[in-house]
mmCIF file of C-alpha atoms in Angstrom:
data_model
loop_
_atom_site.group_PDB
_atom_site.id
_atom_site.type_symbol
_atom_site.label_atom_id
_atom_site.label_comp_id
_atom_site.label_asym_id
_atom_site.label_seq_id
_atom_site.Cartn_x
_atom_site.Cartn_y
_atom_site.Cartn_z
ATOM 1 C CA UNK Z 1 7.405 3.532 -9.448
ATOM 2 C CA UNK Z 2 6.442 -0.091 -10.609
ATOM 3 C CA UNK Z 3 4.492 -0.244 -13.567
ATOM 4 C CA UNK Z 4 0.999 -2.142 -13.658
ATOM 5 C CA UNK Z 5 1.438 -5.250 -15.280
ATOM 6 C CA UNK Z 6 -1.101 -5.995 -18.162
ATOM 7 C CA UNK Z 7 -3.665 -8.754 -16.822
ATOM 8 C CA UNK Z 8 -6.387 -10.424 -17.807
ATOM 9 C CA UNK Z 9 -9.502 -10.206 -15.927
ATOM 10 C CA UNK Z 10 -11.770 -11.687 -18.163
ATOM 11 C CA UNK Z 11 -13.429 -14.814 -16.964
ATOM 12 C CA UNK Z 12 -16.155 -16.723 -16.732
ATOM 13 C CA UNK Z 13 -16.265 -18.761 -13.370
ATOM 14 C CA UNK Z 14 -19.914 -21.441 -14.479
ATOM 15 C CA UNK Z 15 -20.401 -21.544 -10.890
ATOM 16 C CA UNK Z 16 -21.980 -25.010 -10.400
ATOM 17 C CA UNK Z 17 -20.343 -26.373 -13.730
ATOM 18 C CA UNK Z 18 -17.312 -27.956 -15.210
ATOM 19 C CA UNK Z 19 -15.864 -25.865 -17.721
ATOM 20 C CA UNK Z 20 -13.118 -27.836 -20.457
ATOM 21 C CA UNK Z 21 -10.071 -26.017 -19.887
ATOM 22 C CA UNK Z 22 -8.222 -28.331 -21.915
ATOM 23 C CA UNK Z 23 -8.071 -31.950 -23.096
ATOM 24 C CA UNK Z 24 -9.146 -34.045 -20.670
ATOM 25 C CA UNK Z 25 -8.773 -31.547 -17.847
ATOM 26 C CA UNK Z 26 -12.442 -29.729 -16.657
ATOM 27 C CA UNK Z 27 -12.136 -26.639 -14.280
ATOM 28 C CA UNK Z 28 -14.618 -26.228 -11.433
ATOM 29 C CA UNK Z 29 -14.630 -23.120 -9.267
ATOM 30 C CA UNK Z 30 -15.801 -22.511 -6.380
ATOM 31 C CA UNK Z 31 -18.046 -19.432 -5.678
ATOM 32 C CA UNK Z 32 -15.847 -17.705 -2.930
ATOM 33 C CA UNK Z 33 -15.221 -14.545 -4.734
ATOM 34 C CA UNK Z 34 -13.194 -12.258 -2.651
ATOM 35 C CA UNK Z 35 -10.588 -9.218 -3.143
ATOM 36 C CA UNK Z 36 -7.946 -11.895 -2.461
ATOM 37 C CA UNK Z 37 -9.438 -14.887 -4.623
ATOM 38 C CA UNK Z 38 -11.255 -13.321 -7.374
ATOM 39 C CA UNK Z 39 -14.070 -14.638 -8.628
ATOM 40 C CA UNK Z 40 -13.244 -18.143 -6.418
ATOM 41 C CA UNK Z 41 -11.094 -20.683 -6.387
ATOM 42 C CA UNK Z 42 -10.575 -22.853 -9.195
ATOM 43 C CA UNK Z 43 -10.328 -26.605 -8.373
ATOM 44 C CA UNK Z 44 -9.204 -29.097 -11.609
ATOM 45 C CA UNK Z 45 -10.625 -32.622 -12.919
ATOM 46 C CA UNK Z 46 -7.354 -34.534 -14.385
ATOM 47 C CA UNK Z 47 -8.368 -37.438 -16.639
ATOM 48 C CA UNK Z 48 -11.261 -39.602 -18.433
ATOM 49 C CA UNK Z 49 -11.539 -42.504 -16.518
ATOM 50 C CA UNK Z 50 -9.795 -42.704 -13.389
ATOM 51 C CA UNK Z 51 -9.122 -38.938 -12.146
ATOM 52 C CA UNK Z 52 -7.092 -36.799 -9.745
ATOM 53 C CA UNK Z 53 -8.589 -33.553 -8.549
ATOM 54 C CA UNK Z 54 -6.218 -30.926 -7.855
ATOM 55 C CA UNK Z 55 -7.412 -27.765 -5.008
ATOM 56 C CA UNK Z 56 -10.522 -29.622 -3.977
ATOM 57 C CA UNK Z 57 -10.659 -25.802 -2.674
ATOM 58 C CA UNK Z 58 -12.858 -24.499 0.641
ATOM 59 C CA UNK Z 59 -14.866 -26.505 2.647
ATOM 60 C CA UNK Z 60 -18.180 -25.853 1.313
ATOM 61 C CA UNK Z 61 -21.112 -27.512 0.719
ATOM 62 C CA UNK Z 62 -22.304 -26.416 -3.049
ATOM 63 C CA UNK Z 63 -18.886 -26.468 -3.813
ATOM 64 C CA UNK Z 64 -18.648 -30.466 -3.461
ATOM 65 C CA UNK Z 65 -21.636 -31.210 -4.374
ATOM 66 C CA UNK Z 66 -20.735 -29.733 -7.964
ATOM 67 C CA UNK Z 67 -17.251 -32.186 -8.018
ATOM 68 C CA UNK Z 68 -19.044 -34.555 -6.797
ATOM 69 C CA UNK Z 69 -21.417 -33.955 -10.070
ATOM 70 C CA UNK Z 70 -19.059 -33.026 -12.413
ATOM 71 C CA UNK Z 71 -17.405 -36.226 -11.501
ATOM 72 C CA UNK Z 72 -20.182 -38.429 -11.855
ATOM 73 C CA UNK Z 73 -19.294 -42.287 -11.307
ATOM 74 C CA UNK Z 74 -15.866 -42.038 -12.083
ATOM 75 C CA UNK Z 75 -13.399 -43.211 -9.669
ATOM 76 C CA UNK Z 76 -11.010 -40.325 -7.950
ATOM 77 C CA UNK Z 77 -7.988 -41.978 -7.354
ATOM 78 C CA UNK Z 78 -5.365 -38.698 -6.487
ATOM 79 C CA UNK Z 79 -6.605 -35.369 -4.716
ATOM 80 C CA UNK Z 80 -3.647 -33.070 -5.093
ATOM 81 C CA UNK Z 81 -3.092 -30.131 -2.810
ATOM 82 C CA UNK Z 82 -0.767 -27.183 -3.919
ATOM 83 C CA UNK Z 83 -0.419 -25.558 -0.529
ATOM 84 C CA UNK Z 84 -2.674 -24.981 2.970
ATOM 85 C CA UNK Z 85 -4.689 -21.575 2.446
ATOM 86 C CA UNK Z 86 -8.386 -22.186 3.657
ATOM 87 C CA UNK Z 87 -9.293 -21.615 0.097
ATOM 88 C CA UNK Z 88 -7.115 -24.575 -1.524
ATOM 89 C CA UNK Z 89 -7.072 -27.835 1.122
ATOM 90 C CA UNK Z 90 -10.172 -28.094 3.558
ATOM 91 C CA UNK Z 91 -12.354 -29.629 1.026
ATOM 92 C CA UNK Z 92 -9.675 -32.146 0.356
ATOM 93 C CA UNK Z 93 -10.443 -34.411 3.612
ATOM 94 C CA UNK Z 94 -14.470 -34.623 2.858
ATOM 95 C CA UNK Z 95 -13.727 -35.143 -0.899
ATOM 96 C CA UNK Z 96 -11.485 -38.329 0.170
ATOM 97 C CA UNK Z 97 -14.569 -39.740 2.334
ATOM 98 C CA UNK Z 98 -16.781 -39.948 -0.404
ATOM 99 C CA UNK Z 99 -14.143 -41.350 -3.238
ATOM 100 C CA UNK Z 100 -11.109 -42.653 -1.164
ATOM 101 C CA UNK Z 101 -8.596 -40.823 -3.412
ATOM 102 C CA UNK Z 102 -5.271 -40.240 -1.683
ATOM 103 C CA UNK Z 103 -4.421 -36.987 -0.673
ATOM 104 C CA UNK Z 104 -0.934 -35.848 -2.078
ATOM 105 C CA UNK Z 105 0.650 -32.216 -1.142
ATOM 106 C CA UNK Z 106 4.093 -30.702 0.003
ATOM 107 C CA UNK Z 107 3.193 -31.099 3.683
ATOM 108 C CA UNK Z 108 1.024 -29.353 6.583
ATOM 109 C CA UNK Z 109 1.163 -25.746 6.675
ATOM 110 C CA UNK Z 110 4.113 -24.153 8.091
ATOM 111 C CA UNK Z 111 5.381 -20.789 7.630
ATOM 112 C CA UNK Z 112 8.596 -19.771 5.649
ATOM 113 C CA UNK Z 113 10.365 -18.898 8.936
ATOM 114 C CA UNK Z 114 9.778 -18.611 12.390
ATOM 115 C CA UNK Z 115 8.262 -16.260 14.236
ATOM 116 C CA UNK Z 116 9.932 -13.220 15.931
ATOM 117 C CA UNK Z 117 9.849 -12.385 19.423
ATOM 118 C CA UNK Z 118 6.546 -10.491 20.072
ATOM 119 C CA UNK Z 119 5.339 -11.465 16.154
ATOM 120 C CA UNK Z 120 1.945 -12.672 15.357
ATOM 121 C CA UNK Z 121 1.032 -13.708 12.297
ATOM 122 C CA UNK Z 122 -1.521 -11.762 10.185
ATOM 123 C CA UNK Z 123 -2.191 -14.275 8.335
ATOM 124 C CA UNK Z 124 -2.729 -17.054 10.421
ATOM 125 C CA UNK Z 125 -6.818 -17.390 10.195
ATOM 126 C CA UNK Z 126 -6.360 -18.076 6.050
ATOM 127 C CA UNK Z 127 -3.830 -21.100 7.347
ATOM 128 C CA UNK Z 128 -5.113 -24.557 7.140
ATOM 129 C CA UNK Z 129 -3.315 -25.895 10.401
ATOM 130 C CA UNK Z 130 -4.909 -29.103 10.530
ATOM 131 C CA UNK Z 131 -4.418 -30.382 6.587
ATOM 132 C CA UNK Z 132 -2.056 -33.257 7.032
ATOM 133 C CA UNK Z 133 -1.052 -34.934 3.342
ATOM 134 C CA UNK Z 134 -1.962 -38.867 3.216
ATOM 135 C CA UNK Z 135 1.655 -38.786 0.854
ATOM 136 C CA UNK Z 136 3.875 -35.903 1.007
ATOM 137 C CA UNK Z 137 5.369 -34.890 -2.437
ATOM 138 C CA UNK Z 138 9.108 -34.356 -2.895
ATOM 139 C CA UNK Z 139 10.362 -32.306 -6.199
ATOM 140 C CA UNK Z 140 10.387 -33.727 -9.583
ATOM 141 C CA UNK Z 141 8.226 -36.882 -8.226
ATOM 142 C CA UNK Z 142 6.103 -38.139 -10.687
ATOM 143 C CA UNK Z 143 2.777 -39.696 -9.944
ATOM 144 C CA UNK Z 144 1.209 -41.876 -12.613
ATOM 145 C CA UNK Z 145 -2.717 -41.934 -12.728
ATOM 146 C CA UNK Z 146 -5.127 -43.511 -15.117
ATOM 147 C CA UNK Z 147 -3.742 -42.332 -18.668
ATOM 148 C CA UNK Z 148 -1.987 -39.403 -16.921
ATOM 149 C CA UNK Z 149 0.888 -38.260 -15.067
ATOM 150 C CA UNK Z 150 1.498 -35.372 -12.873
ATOM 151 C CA UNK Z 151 4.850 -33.824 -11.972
ATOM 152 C CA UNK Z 152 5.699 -31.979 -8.249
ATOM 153 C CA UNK Z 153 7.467 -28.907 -9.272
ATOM 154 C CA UNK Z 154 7.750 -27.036 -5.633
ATOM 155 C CA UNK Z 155 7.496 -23.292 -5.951
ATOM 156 C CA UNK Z 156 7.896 -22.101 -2.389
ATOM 157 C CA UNK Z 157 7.508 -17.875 -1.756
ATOM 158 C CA UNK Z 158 3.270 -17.728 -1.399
ATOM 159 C CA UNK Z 159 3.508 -20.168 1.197
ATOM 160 C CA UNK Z 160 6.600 -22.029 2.104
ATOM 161 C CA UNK Z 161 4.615 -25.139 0.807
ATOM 162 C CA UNK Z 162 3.224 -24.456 -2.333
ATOM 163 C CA UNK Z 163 3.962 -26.710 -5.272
ATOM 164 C CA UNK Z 164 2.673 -26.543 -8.712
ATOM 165 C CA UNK Z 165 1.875 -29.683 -10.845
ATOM 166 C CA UNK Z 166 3.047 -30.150 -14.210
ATOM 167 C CA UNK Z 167 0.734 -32.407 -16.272
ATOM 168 C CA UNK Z 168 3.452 -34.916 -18.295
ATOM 169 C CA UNK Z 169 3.757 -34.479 -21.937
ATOM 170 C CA UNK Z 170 0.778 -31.318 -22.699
ATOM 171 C CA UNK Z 171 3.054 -27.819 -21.378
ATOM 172 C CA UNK Z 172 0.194 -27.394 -18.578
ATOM 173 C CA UNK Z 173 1.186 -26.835 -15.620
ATOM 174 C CA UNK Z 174 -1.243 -26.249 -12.644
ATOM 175 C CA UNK Z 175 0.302 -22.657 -10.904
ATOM 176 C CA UNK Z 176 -1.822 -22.259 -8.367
ATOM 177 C CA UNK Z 177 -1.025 -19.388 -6.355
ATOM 178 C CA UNK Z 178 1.975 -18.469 -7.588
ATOM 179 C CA UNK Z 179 1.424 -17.101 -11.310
ATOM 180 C CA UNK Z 180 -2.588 -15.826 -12.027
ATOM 181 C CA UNK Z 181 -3.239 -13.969 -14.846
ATOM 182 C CA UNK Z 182 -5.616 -11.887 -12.844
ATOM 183 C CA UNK Z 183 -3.186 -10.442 -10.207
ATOM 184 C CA UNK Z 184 -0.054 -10.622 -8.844
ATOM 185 C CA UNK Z 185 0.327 -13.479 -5.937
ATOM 186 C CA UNK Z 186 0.476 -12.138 -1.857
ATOM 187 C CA UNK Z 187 4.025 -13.156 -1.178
ATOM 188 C CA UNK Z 188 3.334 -11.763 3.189
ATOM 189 C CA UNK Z 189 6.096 -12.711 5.800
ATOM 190 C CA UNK Z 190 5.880 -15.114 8.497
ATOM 191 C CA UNK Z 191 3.830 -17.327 5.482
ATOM 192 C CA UNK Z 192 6.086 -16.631 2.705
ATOM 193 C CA UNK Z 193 9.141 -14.907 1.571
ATOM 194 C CA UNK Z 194 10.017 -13.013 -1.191
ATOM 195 C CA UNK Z 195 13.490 -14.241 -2.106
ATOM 196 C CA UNK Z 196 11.543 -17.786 -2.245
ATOM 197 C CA UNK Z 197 9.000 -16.501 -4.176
ATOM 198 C CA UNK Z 198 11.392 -15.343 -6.911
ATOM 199 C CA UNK Z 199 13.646 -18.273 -6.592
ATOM 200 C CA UNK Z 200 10.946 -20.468 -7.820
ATOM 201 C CA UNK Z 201 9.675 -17.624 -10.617
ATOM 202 C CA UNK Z 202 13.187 -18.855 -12.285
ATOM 203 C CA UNK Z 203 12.018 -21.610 -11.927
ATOM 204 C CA UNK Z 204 9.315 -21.733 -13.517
ATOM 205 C CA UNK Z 205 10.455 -19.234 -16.910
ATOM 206 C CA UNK Z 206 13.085 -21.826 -17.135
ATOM 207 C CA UNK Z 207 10.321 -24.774 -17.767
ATOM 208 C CA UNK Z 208 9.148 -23.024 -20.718
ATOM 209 C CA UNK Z 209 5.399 -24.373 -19.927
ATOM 210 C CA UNK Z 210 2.950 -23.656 -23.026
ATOM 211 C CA UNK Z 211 -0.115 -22.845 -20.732
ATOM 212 C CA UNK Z 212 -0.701 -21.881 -17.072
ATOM 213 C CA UNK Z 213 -4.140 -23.418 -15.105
ATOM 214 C CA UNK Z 214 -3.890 -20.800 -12.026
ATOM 215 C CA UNK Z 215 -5.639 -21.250 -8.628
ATOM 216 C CA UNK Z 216 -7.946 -18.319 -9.238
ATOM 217 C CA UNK Z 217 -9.305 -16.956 -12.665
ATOM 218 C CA UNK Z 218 -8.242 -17.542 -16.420
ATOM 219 C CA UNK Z 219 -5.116 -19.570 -17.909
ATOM 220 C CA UNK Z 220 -1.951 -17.532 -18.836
ATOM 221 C CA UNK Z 221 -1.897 -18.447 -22.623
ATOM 222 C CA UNK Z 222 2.377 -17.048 -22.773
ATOM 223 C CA UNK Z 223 3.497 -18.053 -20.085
ATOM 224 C CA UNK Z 224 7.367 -17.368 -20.396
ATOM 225 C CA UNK Z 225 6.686 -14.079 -21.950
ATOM 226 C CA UNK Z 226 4.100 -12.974 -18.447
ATOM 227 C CA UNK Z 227 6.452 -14.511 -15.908
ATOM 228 C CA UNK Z 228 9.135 -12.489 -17.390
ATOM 229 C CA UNK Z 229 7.075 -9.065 -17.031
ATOM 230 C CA UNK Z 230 6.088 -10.442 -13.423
ATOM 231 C CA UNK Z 231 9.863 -10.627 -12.651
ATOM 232 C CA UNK Z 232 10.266 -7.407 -14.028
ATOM 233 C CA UNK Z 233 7.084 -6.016 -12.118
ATOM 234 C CA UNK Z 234 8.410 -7.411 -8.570
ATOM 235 C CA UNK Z 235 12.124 -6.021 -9.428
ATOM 236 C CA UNK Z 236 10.708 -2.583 -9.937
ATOM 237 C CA UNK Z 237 8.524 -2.402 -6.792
ATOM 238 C CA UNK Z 238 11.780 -3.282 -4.982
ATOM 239 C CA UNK Z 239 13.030 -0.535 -6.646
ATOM 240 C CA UNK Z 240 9.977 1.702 -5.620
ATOM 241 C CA UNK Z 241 10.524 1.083 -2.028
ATOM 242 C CA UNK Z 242 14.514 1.540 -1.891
ATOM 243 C CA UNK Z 243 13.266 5.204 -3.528
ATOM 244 C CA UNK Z 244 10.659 5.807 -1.363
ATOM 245 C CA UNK Z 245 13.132 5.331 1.264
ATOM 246 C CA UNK Z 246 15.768 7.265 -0.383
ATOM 247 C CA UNK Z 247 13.511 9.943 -0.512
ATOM 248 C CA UNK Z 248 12.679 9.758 3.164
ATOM 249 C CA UNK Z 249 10.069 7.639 3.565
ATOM 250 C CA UNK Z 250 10.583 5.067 7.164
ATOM 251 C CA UNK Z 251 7.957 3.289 7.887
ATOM 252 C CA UNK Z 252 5.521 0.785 5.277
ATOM 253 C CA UNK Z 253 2.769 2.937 5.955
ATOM 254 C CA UNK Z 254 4.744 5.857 4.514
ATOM 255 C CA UNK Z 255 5.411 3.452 1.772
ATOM 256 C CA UNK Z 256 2.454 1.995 0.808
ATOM 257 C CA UNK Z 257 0.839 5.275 0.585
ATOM 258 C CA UNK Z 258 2.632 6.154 -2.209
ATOM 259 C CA UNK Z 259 3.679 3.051 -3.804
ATOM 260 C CA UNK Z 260 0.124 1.723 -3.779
ATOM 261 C CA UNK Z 261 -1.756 4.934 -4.238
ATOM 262 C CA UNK Z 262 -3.693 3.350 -6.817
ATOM 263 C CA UNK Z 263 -4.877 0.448 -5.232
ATOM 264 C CA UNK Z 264 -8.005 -1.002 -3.396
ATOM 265 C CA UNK Z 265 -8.352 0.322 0.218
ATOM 266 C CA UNK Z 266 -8.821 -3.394 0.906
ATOM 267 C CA UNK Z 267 -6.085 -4.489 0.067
ATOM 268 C CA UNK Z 268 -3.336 -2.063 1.701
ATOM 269 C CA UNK Z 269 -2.597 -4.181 4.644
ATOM 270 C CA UNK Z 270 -2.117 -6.775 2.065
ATOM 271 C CA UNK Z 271 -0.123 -4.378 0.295
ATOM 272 C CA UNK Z 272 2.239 -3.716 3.761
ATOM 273 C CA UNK Z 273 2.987 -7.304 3.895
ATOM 274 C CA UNK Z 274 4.345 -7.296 0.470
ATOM 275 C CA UNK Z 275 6.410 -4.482 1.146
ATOM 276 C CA UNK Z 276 7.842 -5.777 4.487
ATOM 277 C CA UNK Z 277 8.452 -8.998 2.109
ATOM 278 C CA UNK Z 278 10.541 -7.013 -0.301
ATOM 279 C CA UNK Z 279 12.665 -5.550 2.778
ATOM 280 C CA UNK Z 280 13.073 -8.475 4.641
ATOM 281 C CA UNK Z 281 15.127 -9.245 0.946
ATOM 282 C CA UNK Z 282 16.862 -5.902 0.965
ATOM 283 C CA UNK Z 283 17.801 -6.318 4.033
ATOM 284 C CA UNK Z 284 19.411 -9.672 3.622
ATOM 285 C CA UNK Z 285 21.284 -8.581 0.902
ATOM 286 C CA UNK Z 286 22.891 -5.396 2.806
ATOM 287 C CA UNK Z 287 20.752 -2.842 0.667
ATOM 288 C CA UNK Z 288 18.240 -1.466 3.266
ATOM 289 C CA UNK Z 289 19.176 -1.143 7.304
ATOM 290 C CA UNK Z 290 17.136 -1.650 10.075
ATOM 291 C CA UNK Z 291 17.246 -2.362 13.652
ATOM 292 C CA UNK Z 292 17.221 -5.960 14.647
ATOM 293 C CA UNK Z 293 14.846 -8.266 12.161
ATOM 294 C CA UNK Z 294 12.719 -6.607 9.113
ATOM 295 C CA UNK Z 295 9.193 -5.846 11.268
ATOM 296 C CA UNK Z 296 5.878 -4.511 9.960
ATOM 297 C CA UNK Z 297 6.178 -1.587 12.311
ATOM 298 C CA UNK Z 298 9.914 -1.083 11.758
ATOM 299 C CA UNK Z 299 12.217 1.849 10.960
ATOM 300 C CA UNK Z 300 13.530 1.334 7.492
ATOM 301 C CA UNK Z 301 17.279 3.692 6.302
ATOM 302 C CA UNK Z 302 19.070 3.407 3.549
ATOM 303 C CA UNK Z 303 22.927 1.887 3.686
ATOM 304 C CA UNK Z 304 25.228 5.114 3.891
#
């Protein structure tokens, strides 16, 4: 059985304020708590004079108006997105009509691989299908602002978009979705993959970043030190589940009943698209069988 990682879910979200979060960098979030986003989702203020804003966030009224406060009559001159969940990019295209910033992101939403014959997509309703990047960001491209500079790092696995932005010469990097102190991140097939998602968790432990400015809740303060335990966390849940089947267990449902035992009613069918993320790796790499493609409703063996 996976072993609960040690998180930190103590924060303050100042709805309707701008909270320093570092040197020249104010955090604003936006009061959409949910079992998915927290406490809300935190949208970033990059610079002193001329700024970038990065997750304008969801498209919601008090939530711009307190940007548009926090940023006063400064000039926005970037709006970075890091990927195309309703709670990250709608905001970005009425944010651009009142400062004319750019908007900057990976590209439109699109899912880490097609869909099967008969699939739908669980997830489609949290997809922003009509965000469409004024500039689409390749990796390692560096944009240079007013006194700062922000780096594309793309971290693909959440979404098969997502990208998190490194700000040049401080160790912060912007995660986004992909490391939280709070939680662990969905990684849910069609929308993201799992063999992405820890792809780009290598990634990121090989940076050696000195603080983390997640998408929802508090900073991680050791970064390097929590990715590595994340790693650790996702390799023993794929452990969990090649048990689980080992022991007889077919189906996810079987699965997440007693892998997630512990966890939030809510949050099980969340929970099943993790797991079906996991096997749609083990199967890939010959360790789990199935028939035809990995499925939510599939029959899950173990390789004889």
């Amino acid at each position: 059985m996976a072993t609960a990682l040690k998180f930190d879910t103590d924060f303050d979200p100042s709805y309707g304020e701008g909270v320093i979060v570092a040197r020249d960098v104010l955090r604003v979030t936006a009061e959409n708590p949910s079992p998915f986003t927290f406490y809300g989702t935190n949208s970033y203020i990059v610079g002193r004079e001329t700024l970038a804003v990065i997750d304008p966030g969801p498209d919601d009224d008090a939530h711009l108006k307190t940007l548009l406060e926090v940023i006063a009559d400064r000039p926005v001159s970037h709006i970075f997105v890091s990927h195309t969940h309703r709670d990250h990019s709608p905001l970005a295209a009425r944010l651009k009509q009142h400062t004319g910033a750019i908007i900057l992101a990976e590209g439109p939403h699109r899912p880490a691989r097609p869909l099967r014959t008969g699939e739908i997509n669980p997830l489609d309703a949290s997809a922003d299908t009509a965000f469409n990047p004024d500039i689409a960001l390749a990796d390692d491209m560096v944009v240079d602002g007013d006194g700062w500079a922000i780096r594309t790092v793309l971290t693909p696995g959440h979404t098969a978009n997502h990208a998190a932005f490194a700000l040049e010469g401080t160790g912060i990097l912007f995660s986004a979705d992909h490391v939280m102190a709070w939680a662990t991140s969905i990684v849910a097939p069609p929308d993201g993959a799992m063999a992405d998602y820890m792809a780009s968790l290598d990634r990121l432990i090989e940076r050696d970043d000195r603080l983390l400015l997640p998408g929802h809740g508090g900073p991680v303060t050791a970064p390097r030190s929590f990715m590595r335990e994340l790693k650790t966390h996702r390799r023993m849940r794929e452990q969990a589940i090649l048990e689980r089947i080992t022991s007889g267990d077919r189906t996810i449902k079987e699965m997440v009943a007693a892998i997630y035992h512990d966890t939030d009613p809510r949050l099980h069918g969340a929970a099943g698209l993790s797991v079906l993320a996991h096997l749609e790796d083990l199967v890939a790499r010959g360790l789990v069988s199935t028939d035809g493609d990995p499925a939510i409703d599939g029959i899950f063996s173990p390789i004889a």
